[in-house]
XYZ file of C-alpha atoms in Angstrom:
655
model
C 19.291 -40.667 -6.021
C 22.518 -39.274 -7.429
C 20.528 -37.088 -9.846
C 18.414 -35.797 -6.983
C 21.490 -34.998 -4.908
C 23.065 -33.127 -7.820
C 19.830 -31.157 -8.247
C 20.438 -29.484 -4.888
C 23.880 -28.244 -5.924
C 22.670 -25.170 -7.901
C 20.183 -24.398 -5.108
C 22.920 -24.414 -2.472
C 25.286 -22.438 -4.707
C 22.724 -19.764 -5.531
C 21.381 -19.638 -1.965
C 24.858 -19.447 -0.492
C 25.946 -16.763 -2.953
C 22.854 -14.675 -2.264
C 23.054 -15.098 1.517
C 26.773 -14.271 1.658
C 27.011 -11.461 -0.901
C 23.739 -9.524 -1.013
C 23.550 -8.578 2.714
C 27.018 -7.002 2.381
C 25.938 -4.756 -0.492
C 23.910 -1.551 -0.416
C 20.596 -2.164 -2.252
C 20.703 1.472 -3.418
C 24.042 0.931 -5.182
C 23.291 1.062 -8.911
C 25.753 -1.665 -9.908
C 24.795 -4.050 -7.109
C 21.116 -3.521 -7.895
C 21.680 -4.104 -11.623
C 23.718 -7.288 -11.087
C 21.177 -8.650 -8.590
C 18.315 -7.998 -10.996
C 20.329 -9.466 -13.872
C 20.941 -12.727 -12.017
C 17.226 -12.903 -11.152
C 16.248 -12.397 -14.796
C 18.733 -15.021 -16.054
C 17.452 -17.607 -13.577
C 13.845 -16.856 -14.514
C 14.610 -17.114 -18.238
C 16.410 -20.396 -17.581
C 13.322 -21.736 -15.838
C 11.024 -20.476 -18.620
C 13.190 -22.195 -21.265
C 13.153 -25.486 -19.356
C 9.430 -25.181 -18.756
C 8.851 -24.645 -22.474
C 11.184 -27.306 -23.863
C 11.266 -30.044 -21.261
C 8.189 -30.076 -19.000
C 5.089 -30.053 -21.206
C 3.142 -33.283 -21.760
C 2.684 -34.438 -25.368
C -0.298 -32.765 -27.021
C -3.330 -35.071 -26.974
C -6.302 -32.713 -26.877
C -7.826 -34.263 -23.744
C -9.364 -32.079 -21.024
C -6.408 -32.649 -18.717
C -4.012 -31.917 -21.560
C -5.787 -28.634 -22.387
C -5.679 -27.613 -18.713
C -1.937 -28.331 -18.574
C -1.237 -26.182 -21.631
C -3.578 -23.406 -20.452
C -1.762 -23.340 -17.121
C 1.550 -23.137 -18.980
C 0.374 -20.145 -21.049
C -0.845 -18.308 -17.946
C 2.350 -19.174 -16.071
C 4.543 -17.861 -18.895
C 2.495 -14.664 -19.117
C 2.934 -14.260 -15.370
C 6.674 -14.838 -15.838
C 6.758 -12.021 -18.402
C 5.189 -9.800 -15.731
C 7.959 -11.018 -13.415
C 10.604 -9.980 -15.943
C 9.015 -6.534 -16.180
C 9.096 -6.208 -12.383
C 12.745 -7.303 -12.336
C 13.510 -4.611 -14.897
C 11.729 -2.027 -12.736
C 13.756 -3.088 -9.684
C 17.071 -3.003 -11.567
C 17.655 0.610 -10.485
C 16.392 3.153 -7.975
C 16.725 6.845 -7.209
C 16.597 9.037 -4.113
C 15.642 12.664 -4.796
C 15.987 14.025 -1.258
C 19.260 15.820 -1.982
C 17.775 17.283 -5.169
C 14.883 18.680 -3.123
C 17.348 20.195 -0.659
C 19.410 21.773 -3.433
C 16.442 23.541 -5.069
C 14.362 25.426 -2.477
C 11.163 26.888 -4.009
C 12.198 30.425 -3.080
C 15.116 30.095 -5.526
C 12.755 29.539 -8.494
C 12.530 32.309 -11.117
C 9.789 34.606 -9.853
C 9.973 33.182 -6.329
C 8.009 30.395 -4.687
C 5.048 29.246 -6.842
C 1.533 29.878 -5.536
C 0.029 26.532 -4.511
C -3.665 25.775 -4.108
C -4.242 22.764 -1.851
C -7.315 20.744 -2.871
C -9.000 18.495 -0.293
C -11.799 16.652 -2.138
C -14.372 15.041 0.151
C -17.646 13.196 -0.195
C -18.874 11.355 2.896
C -15.915 11.466 5.306
C -16.681 12.435 8.889
C -15.879 15.913 10.138
C -13.296 14.621 12.612
C -11.369 13.149 9.669
C -11.495 16.392 7.662
C -10.578 18.387 10.765
C -7.127 16.783 10.966
C -6.463 17.259 7.255
C -7.540 20.902 7.183
C -5.471 21.777 10.255
C -2.424 20.061 8.737
C -2.933 21.733 5.360
C -3.136 25.169 7.023
C 0.074 24.498 8.962
C 2.537 24.529 6.056
C 6.043 25.987 6.254
C 5.578 27.482 2.816
C 5.234 31.170 1.881
C 2.370 31.141 -0.691
C -0.558 28.741 -0.541
C -4.344 28.538 -0.166
C -6.435 25.640 1.125
C -9.713 24.583 -0.513
C -12.130 21.973 0.817
C -14.099 20.587 -2.140
C -17.266 19.131 -0.642
C -19.236 16.914 -3.016
C -21.847 16.229 -0.316
C -22.867 19.896 0.080
C -22.910 19.786 3.900
C -23.579 23.024 5.815
C -21.705 21.609 8.816
C -18.616 20.985 6.654
C -18.818 24.543 5.345
C -18.967 25.858 8.904
C -15.997 23.694 10.000
C -13.895 24.729 7.002
C -14.506 28.417 7.455
C -14.008 28.276 11.231
C -10.515 26.871 10.666
C -9.678 29.493 8.044
C -9.822 27.451 4.820
C -11.918 28.026 1.684
C -15.015 25.988 0.865
C -16.320 24.979 -2.577
C -19.112 22.677 -3.713
C -21.138 21.892 -6.833
C -24.697 20.845 -7.584
C -24.007 17.382 -9.014
C -21.390 14.651 -8.632
C -20.399 13.656 -12.148
C -17.004 11.950 -12.589
C -16.504 11.530 -8.840
C -13.259 12.819 -7.377
C -11.843 14.013 -10.717
C -15.028 15.946 -11.494
C -14.967 17.485 -8.031
C -11.378 18.679 -8.480
C -12.129 19.978 -11.979
C -14.890 22.100 -10.478
C -12.285 23.479 -8.080
C -9.911 24.177 -10.984
C -12.601 26.135 -12.790
C -12.956 28.378 -9.735
C -9.269 28.966 -8.914
C -8.253 29.502 -12.541
C -10.787 32.359 -12.695
C -9.304 34.162 -9.676
C -7.287 37.366 -10.028
C -4.236 35.371 -8.907
C -4.554 31.830 -10.270
C -2.301 29.099 -8.832
C 0.947 27.833 -10.336
C 0.626 24.413 -8.702
C -2.228 22.270 -7.389
C -1.621 20.043 -4.358
C -4.011 17.128 -3.862
C -4.776 15.668 -0.443
C -7.363 12.981 0.129
C -9.758 13.882 2.926
C -8.005 11.535 5.362
C -4.371 12.463 4.566
C -2.712 14.962 6.876
C 0.389 16.710 5.515
C 3.401 17.503 7.664
C 4.495 21.177 7.723
C 7.284 20.424 5.191
C 5.018 18.800 2.577
C 4.627 21.721 0.155
C 8.182 22.975 0.593
C 9.890 19.630 -0.053
C 7.602 18.387 -2.826
C 7.541 21.690 -4.712
C 11.350 21.744 -4.785
C 11.352 18.995 -7.430
C 9.442 21.288 -9.788
C 12.583 23.309 -10.458
C 12.697 21.379 -13.747
C 9.898 22.679 -16.041
C 9.461 19.182 -17.510
C 8.348 17.877 -14.103
C 4.580 18.346 -13.970
C 3.699 15.837 -11.216
C 5.503 15.221 -7.924
C 4.301 12.255 -5.895
C 5.174 11.539 -2.262
C 4.587 8.245 -0.412
C 1.501 7.273 1.502
C 2.141 6.433 5.142
C -0.579 5.608 7.658
C -1.166 6.434 11.290
C -3.473 3.479 11.931
C -2.795 -0.208 11.250
C -4.369 -1.522 8.064
C -6.595 -4.648 8.267
C -3.687 -6.998 7.567
C -1.460 -5.520 10.278
C -4.283 -5.400 12.808
C -5.682 -8.860 12.143
C -2.262 -10.511 12.241
C -1.611 -8.769 15.566
C 1.621 -7.136 14.427
C 1.134 -3.439 13.706
C 4.670 -2.785 14.997
C 6.211 -5.777 13.192
C 4.276 -6.299 9.967
C 4.619 -3.437 7.433
C 1.455 -1.999 5.953
C 0.438 -3.581 2.662
C 1.605 -0.596 0.584
C 5.106 -0.244 1.990
C 6.771 -2.423 -0.643
C 5.173 -0.390 -3.414
C 5.981 3.056 -2.011
C 9.367 2.305 -0.447
C 10.725 0.153 -3.274
C 8.727 -0.067 -6.508
C 7.763 3.580 -7.040
C 11.311 4.793 -6.355
C 12.521 2.258 -8.936
C 9.920 3.371 -11.469
C 11.089 6.941 -10.951
C 14.651 5.908 -11.797
C 13.345 4.649 -15.162
C 11.164 7.730 -15.749
C 7.930 5.759 -15.317
C 6.741 6.933 -11.892
C 3.089 7.905 -11.649
C 0.707 9.863 -9.451
C -1.097 7.937 -6.725
C -3.992 10.315 -6.085
C -3.059 11.962 -2.813
C -0.066 13.768 -1.323
C 0.908 14.915 -4.808
C 1.592 18.197 -6.614
C 0.520 18.932 -10.199
C 1.642 21.868 -12.320
C -1.380 24.080 -13.110
C -0.247 24.851 -16.673
C -0.210 21.119 -17.442
C -3.757 20.729 -16.087
C -4.872 23.539 -18.376
C -3.165 21.839 -21.304
C -5.079 18.571 -20.778
C -8.367 20.250 -19.747
C -8.202 19.249 -16.103
C -7.923 16.000 -14.206
C -8.728 12.999 -16.462
C -12.263 11.605 -16.205
C -11.882 8.575 -18.507
C -10.897 6.375 -15.555
C -11.752 6.176 -11.850
C -7.973 6.140 -11.269
C -7.426 9.627 -12.615
C -4.019 9.709 -10.915
C -2.333 7.012 -13.028
C -3.933 8.391 -16.190
C -2.669 11.873 -15.281
C 0.948 10.660 -15.374
C 0.374 8.642 -18.552
C -0.907 11.773 -20.294
C 2.069 13.703 -18.961
C 4.520 11.160 -20.385
C 2.710 11.218 -23.725
C 3.204 14.988 -23.912
C 6.905 14.826 -23.062
C 6.599 15.606 -19.349
C 7.662 13.502 -16.351
C 6.472 12.514 -12.891
C 9.029 12.548 -10.089
C 8.816 10.751 -6.759
C 10.106 12.130 -3.462
C 10.370 9.226 -1.049
C 9.966 11.139 2.200
C 7.158 10.695 4.783
C 5.495 14.069 4.213
C 1.930 13.003 5.012
C 0.077 10.345 6.967
C -3.358 9.001 6.207
C -6.051 6.680 7.403
C -5.657 3.152 6.035
C -8.850 1.198 5.259
C -10.139 0.091 8.632
C -11.901 -3.093 7.537
C -11.299 -5.866 5.049
C -14.338 -5.001 2.926
C -13.204 -1.370 2.661
C -9.723 -2.609 1.756
C -11.153 -4.793 -1.029
C -13.346 -1.939 -2.296
C -10.285 0.288 -2.587
C -8.207 -2.341 -4.424
C -11.124 -3.164 -6.701
C -11.398 0.520 -7.659
C -7.666 0.660 -8.421
C -7.949 -2.424 -10.616
C -11.063 -1.129 -12.375
C -9.392 2.179 -13.145
C -6.297 0.475 -14.547
C -8.453 -1.636 -16.882
C -10.377 1.444 -17.998
C -7.067 3.039 -18.978
C -6.287 0.003 -21.166
C -9.265 1.009 -23.329
C -7.968 4.548 -23.905
C -5.316 5.792 -26.317
C -3.045 6.186 -23.277
C -3.117 2.461 -22.473
C -0.143 0.073 -22.791
C -1.533 -1.713 -25.875
C -2.705 1.359 -27.816
C -0.916 3.204 -30.596
C -1.106 6.467 -28.697
C 1.685 8.847 -27.671
C 2.835 7.142 -24.432
C 6.577 6.207 -24.550
C 7.477 2.518 -24.827
C 9.040 2.188 -21.369
C 6.030 3.817 -19.705
C 3.811 1.380 -21.627
C 5.841 -1.619 -20.491
C 5.802 -0.545 -16.860
C 2.057 0.124 -17.067
C 1.595 -3.321 -18.608
C 3.328 -4.693 -15.518
C 0.485 -3.179 -13.444
C -2.166 -4.559 -15.812
C -0.653 -8.059 -15.668
C -0.382 -7.851 -11.878
C -4.140 -7.359 -11.537
C -5.206 -9.810 -14.256
C -2.783 -12.679 -14.876
C -1.261 -12.305 -11.419
C -4.645 -12.849 -9.785
C -5.498 -15.735 -12.097
C -2.213 -17.596 -11.537
C -2.615 -17.323 -7.761
C -6.040 -18.953 -7.905
C -4.868 -21.667 -10.323
C -1.845 -22.377 -8.125
C -4.271 -23.291 -5.341
C -6.571 -25.351 -7.555
C -4.038 -27.345 -9.641
C -2.620 -29.416 -6.733
C -6.194 -30.203 -5.621
C -7.001 -31.440 -9.123
C -3.903 -33.612 -8.972
C -4.857 -35.259 -5.680
C -8.448 -35.951 -6.746
C -8.139 -36.598 -10.506
C -4.473 -37.343 -11.171
C -4.045 -34.209 -13.344
C -0.361 -33.489 -14.000
C 0.559 -30.091 -15.462
C 4.368 -30.481 -15.296
C 5.856 -33.625 -16.864
C 9.319 -33.908 -15.369
C 11.350 -35.684 -12.737
C 11.879 -34.141 -9.315
C 15.593 -33.546 -9.860
C 14.959 -31.477 -12.980
C 12.215 -29.467 -11.283
C 14.453 -28.724 -8.305
C 17.476 -27.788 -10.384
C 15.516 -25.310 -12.538
C 12.816 -23.857 -10.286
C 14.731 -24.052 -6.982
C 17.625 -21.649 -7.783
C 15.293 -19.031 -9.270
C 12.778 -19.190 -6.429
C 15.429 -19.013 -3.709
C 17.403 -16.197 -5.359
C 14.203 -14.266 -6.046
C 13.089 -14.508 -2.416
C 16.477 -13.286 -1.172
C 16.741 -10.581 -3.859
C 13.279 -9.146 -3.117
C 14.031 -9.259 0.603
C 17.314 -7.454 -0.040
C 15.952 -4.622 -2.195
C 13.017 -4.152 0.204
C 15.142 -4.454 3.361
C 13.014 -7.346 4.572
C 9.596 -5.958 3.635
C 8.804 -8.807 1.221
C 8.249 -12.262 2.761
C 6.874 -14.998 0.442
C 3.953 -16.484 2.408
C 2.783 -13.075 3.697
C 3.073 -11.500 0.252
C 1.117 -14.386 -1.282
C -1.607 -14.179 1.384
C -1.966 -10.412 0.871
C -2.239 -10.876 -2.888
C -4.685 -13.750 -2.514
C -7.143 -11.548 -0.637
C -7.800 -9.333 -3.642
C -7.720 -11.988 -6.385
C -11.467 -12.483 -6.821
C -12.185 -8.750 -6.516
C -9.424 -8.016 -9.035
C -10.709 -10.527 -11.588
C -14.255 -9.147 -11.316
C -13.017 -5.567 -11.636
C -10.794 -6.556 -14.578
C -13.713 -8.053 -16.488
C -15.902 -5.005 -15.801
C -13.126 -2.575 -16.689
C -12.110 -4.344 -19.903
C -15.519 -5.352 -21.227
C -18.195 -3.447 -19.279
C -19.543 0.057 -19.603
C -16.962 2.830 -19.610
C -19.122 4.883 -17.233
C -18.383 3.086 -13.976
C -19.118 4.973 -10.759
C -16.362 6.007 -8.371
C -16.690 3.885 -5.207
C -15.564 5.791 -2.130
C -13.612 3.853 0.491
C -15.484 4.250 3.779
C -13.328 5.665 6.592
C -13.963 6.395 10.238
C -16.452 3.570 10.882
C -16.976 2.136 14.368
C -15.715 -1.413 14.980
C -16.209 -2.486 18.569
C -16.195 -6.267 18.154
C -14.464 -9.095 16.336
C -15.878 -9.749 12.856
C -15.206 -12.940 10.911
C -15.468 -12.432 7.152
C -17.149 -15.765 6.517
C -18.012 -14.857 2.917
C -14.258 -14.870 2.198
C -12.880 -17.318 4.719
C -15.224 -20.170 3.740
C -13.539 -20.422 0.335
C -10.096 -20.587 1.929
C -11.234 -23.213 4.416
C -12.808 -25.194 1.578
C -9.528 -25.161 -0.356
C -7.629 -26.279 2.761
C -10.064 -29.168 3.331
C -9.872 -30.278 -0.316
C -6.064 -30.121 -0.276
C -5.703 -32.050 3.000
C -8.387 -34.519 1.925
C -6.560 -35.197 -1.333
C -3.248 -35.747 0.458
C -4.934 -38.150 2.897
C -6.656 -40.009 0.059
C -3.354 -40.473 -1.731
C -1.690 -41.668 1.465
C -4.400 -44.293 2.004
C -5.095 -45.478 -1.553
C -1.916 -44.480 -3.377
C -1.489 -42.078 -6.309
C -4.136 -42.119 -9.037
C -2.867 -44.024 -12.076
C 0.399 -44.969 -10.320
C 1.806 -41.454 -10.672
C 5.605 -41.426 -10.207
C 6.905 -40.594 -6.738
C 8.660 -37.409 -7.894
C 5.349 -35.967 -9.136
C 3.787 -36.881 -5.799
C 6.605 -35.149 -3.916
C 6.352 -32.015 -6.060
C 2.615 -31.684 -5.446
C 3.056 -32.394 -1.733
C 5.502 -29.502 -1.383
C 3.221 -27.301 -3.485
C 0.210 -28.232 -1.349
C 1.954 -27.571 1.980
C 3.016 -24.116 0.736
C -0.578 -23.428 -0.336
C -1.965 -24.513 3.024
C 0.417 -22.156 4.856
C -0.646 -19.287 2.598
C -4.348 -20.075 3.065
C -3.996 -20.290 6.850
C -2.387 -16.832 6.964
C -5.162 -15.513 4.707
C -7.731 -17.013 7.108
C -6.106 -15.209 10.042
C -6.336 -11.925 8.137
C -10.069 -12.543 7.605
C -10.726 -12.557 11.371
C -11.047 -8.821 11.979
C -10.014 -7.582 15.385
C -11.960 -4.738 17.008
C -10.895 -1.089 16.940
C -12.122 0.595 20.100
C -10.616 4.060 19.875
C -12.188 6.986 18.037
C -8.730 8.496 17.545
C -5.451 6.635 17.084
C -2.903 6.866 19.879
C 0.663 7.795 18.936
C 3.548 6.345 20.953
C 5.405 9.038 22.876
C 8.115 9.504 25.496
C 7.808 13.110 26.644
C 8.173 14.818 30.025
C 4.960 16.243 31.437
C 3.386 17.504 34.634
C 0.018 16.988 36.286
C -1.689 19.649 38.353
C -4.950 19.345 40.300
C -6.838 21.066 43.089
C -5.579 20.541 46.592
C -1.998 21.339 45.682
C -1.477 18.097 43.766
C 1.434 18.376 41.343
C 3.285 15.442 39.844
C 6.025 14.956 37.305
C 4.957 12.509 34.619
C 5.801 10.983 31.253
C 3.416 10.942 28.305
C 3.567 7.400 26.903
C 0.976 7.824 24.181
C -0.991 10.770 22.875
C -4.070 11.412 20.757
C -6.276 14.390 19.988
C -8.726 13.201 22.645
C -6.416 12.148 25.455
C -3.210 10.469 26.561
C -1.641 7.818 28.771
C 0.650 9.110 31.508
C 3.209 7.308 33.610
C 3.342 8.736 37.147
C 5.614 7.494 39.928
C 3.310 8.711 42.739
C -0.446 8.296 42.208
C -1.463 9.405 45.700
C -4.653 11.488 45.491
C -5.194 10.687 41.809
C -8.564 8.976 41.418
C -10.986 8.161 38.620
C -12.972 11.160 37.317
C -10.569 13.596 38.975
C -10.257 16.879 37.070
C -6.607 17.664 36.320
C -4.392 19.741 34.043
C -1.816 17.946 31.856
C 1.229 19.751 30.503
C 1.678 18.894 26.821
C 4.793 20.241 25.125
C 4.066 22.893 22.455
C 0.469 23.121 23.727
C 0.511 24.096 27.410
C -1.631 22.895 30.303
C -4.675 21.066 28.933
C -7.724 20.485 31.162
C -8.484 16.784 31.422
C -10.267 14.075 33.410
C -8.770 10.873 34.802
C -10.572 7.977 33.141
C -8.627 5.076 34.577
C -5.671 4.231 36.808
C -3.858 1.041 35.785
C -0.981 -0.956 37.242
C -0.536 1.617 39.984
C 1.360 4.032 37.718
C -0.479 4.619 34.435
C -3.159 7.291 34.145
C -5.509 7.258 31.183
C -6.905 10.753 30.789
C -9.461 12.392 28.527
C -8.802 15.948 27.372
C -11.274 18.797 27.628
C -9.208 20.998 25.340
C -10.184 24.411 24.033
C -10.501 24.794 20.227
C -7.085 26.448 20.142
C -5.526 23.652 22.193
C -7.161 21.004 20.035
C -5.648 22.584 16.942
C -2.253 22.760 18.640
C -2.406 19.075 19.636
C -3.380 18.148 16.075
C -0.483 20.125 14.633
C 1.866 18.473 17.102
C 0.678 14.930 16.346
C 0.929 15.369 12.588
C 4.196 17.284 12.529
C 6.057 14.170 11.356
C 7.749 13.329 14.644
C 5.347 10.496 15.487
C 5.863 8.353 12.352
C 4.899 4.731 12.948
C 5.371 2.976 9.594
C 7.260 -0.313 9.712
C 10.078 0.050 7.179
C 12.070 -3.074 8.128
C 10.872 -6.510 9.118
C 12.375 -9.480 10.929
C 11.252 -12.841 9.545
C 11.729 -14.466 12.962
C 9.606 -11.850 14.735
C 7.003 -12.179 12.006
C 6.809 -15.971 12.410
C 6.412 -15.605 16.173
C 3.681 -13.011 15.717
C 1.700 -15.199 13.313
C 2.020 -18.275 15.544
C 0.916 -16.266 18.580
C -2.045 -14.874 16.643
C -3.005 -18.375 15.457
C -3.295 -19.756 18.985
C -4.987 -16.766 20.648
């Protein structure tokens, strides 16, 4: 018992040090960040050394023995990926002041000419409408907007031209998005005034008016050939929606864009993410256009740039908002495509294991991504299966006493949790992060196998956007596996409680697997909640607002009001006096920066809230769109409270 008590000492020391010191330090401070990452790395290396020298069973060659050693190899490989991530997070950079100090109009020759590419395939017109309007509303002196339609739709051509943008198409769809953009390059490079820079916007990403101005500023350095900006979303992603916390739970990509990519930029290993990015036209000419060797042409673009001595910079400012995948299957399709593309890159001379021209650090940080999709997915699945094998077969993969396990794993795990929470300002929470990662494990492993060993000519799978979801959908094809794992884990625990451990396994091994199993069950339950998809009733997302307004109607009705939420199609108004305001009443609503918009009362609720539907003119609709996507209605969750999160999950579980 004394040994067990002493085992908690390093845990309490490390936990106390982290809890007392880290919150008082700025996570953007280079020295604090470096020391925090250094402590994390030392604790991980300490655990890896103990795991290697003091926890492996003697080699016997039995099935259980082989499984134990295989798990060890995978765990150590995953730990190497952890060390690479720690190295990435050891520093960060903020380029906002640099962008301010180098306005594009100060460049030699003046502001570069920018061609904005909006590649599209099957997205609905209402989705493209927002993007085109936003792209045409740039506070930048020299730019052109091109809609690249790979579906060859006359209606899309009419919409594009009616808004004042340019329309291009082609007669086949080879190489997906990259091929579509290369067709656009061929056209614009042949113009009398070819562009200096290409801006890329996915069909569902709406830029704010400052997008081109701020992003282009970082191209003052001729070595910078790609500038990436973060992806923010104006609708909740499936995880936020299904957990019932779109205002509490950050979207799944926030940790990457707010933390990891800024850290990669500090090391010179940032990369393009496909949308909301600028690319120097001369560089695209040098490499013969956007890469087509991978379905993730964006990552490969930055790898080629680094191999030629150029760099990618990251401007961490919310300069665009997009449409997150609206359903879990669409979410998995998107992640599977990202994984597939990364594995395809491994097979090129630009991959992390090749002898090509990519610098060592860029290779290492790309290997981190490769290991995340492959070994990271595999270790998550094994971590669920190993405790089940213990309960039902007596398999032991770690031969050690509980005190030793606690004294070596405990300090690292606790410090790592606090460190990641500190650098992310609360965006990374263990159980939630594990549940999010678990969702894509099977898809990632399948995509990894196809990408590494299958045909190199894999088709680009488009993520469906704008689909109607009017009812709750349970993803039984996913959830049944999670429920099965929960049943097997609980059944094994119950069996051990009734009959005792198989082969008289020591109590400390039993305790270790019990803790492991409880953690797994919590993770699986959260994953199950995410798999119950809540309905989305609105055609257009509502943005929270608090703006003065007025209502006018026939009969001399005039009321002061407050707009509480606003969309392209309508709004919710708070009115103190609802006398004379009835359902279906035709009214005019004053919207700031737009004017009086004709509308119809759809519903009166709680005696003071009016839900109205606009009947806006084309000019008013454009004005409302510009207003909504001007950047003032940002809704991304950039900080998270663990207590609020726990309450949200518990409330979701019982409702």
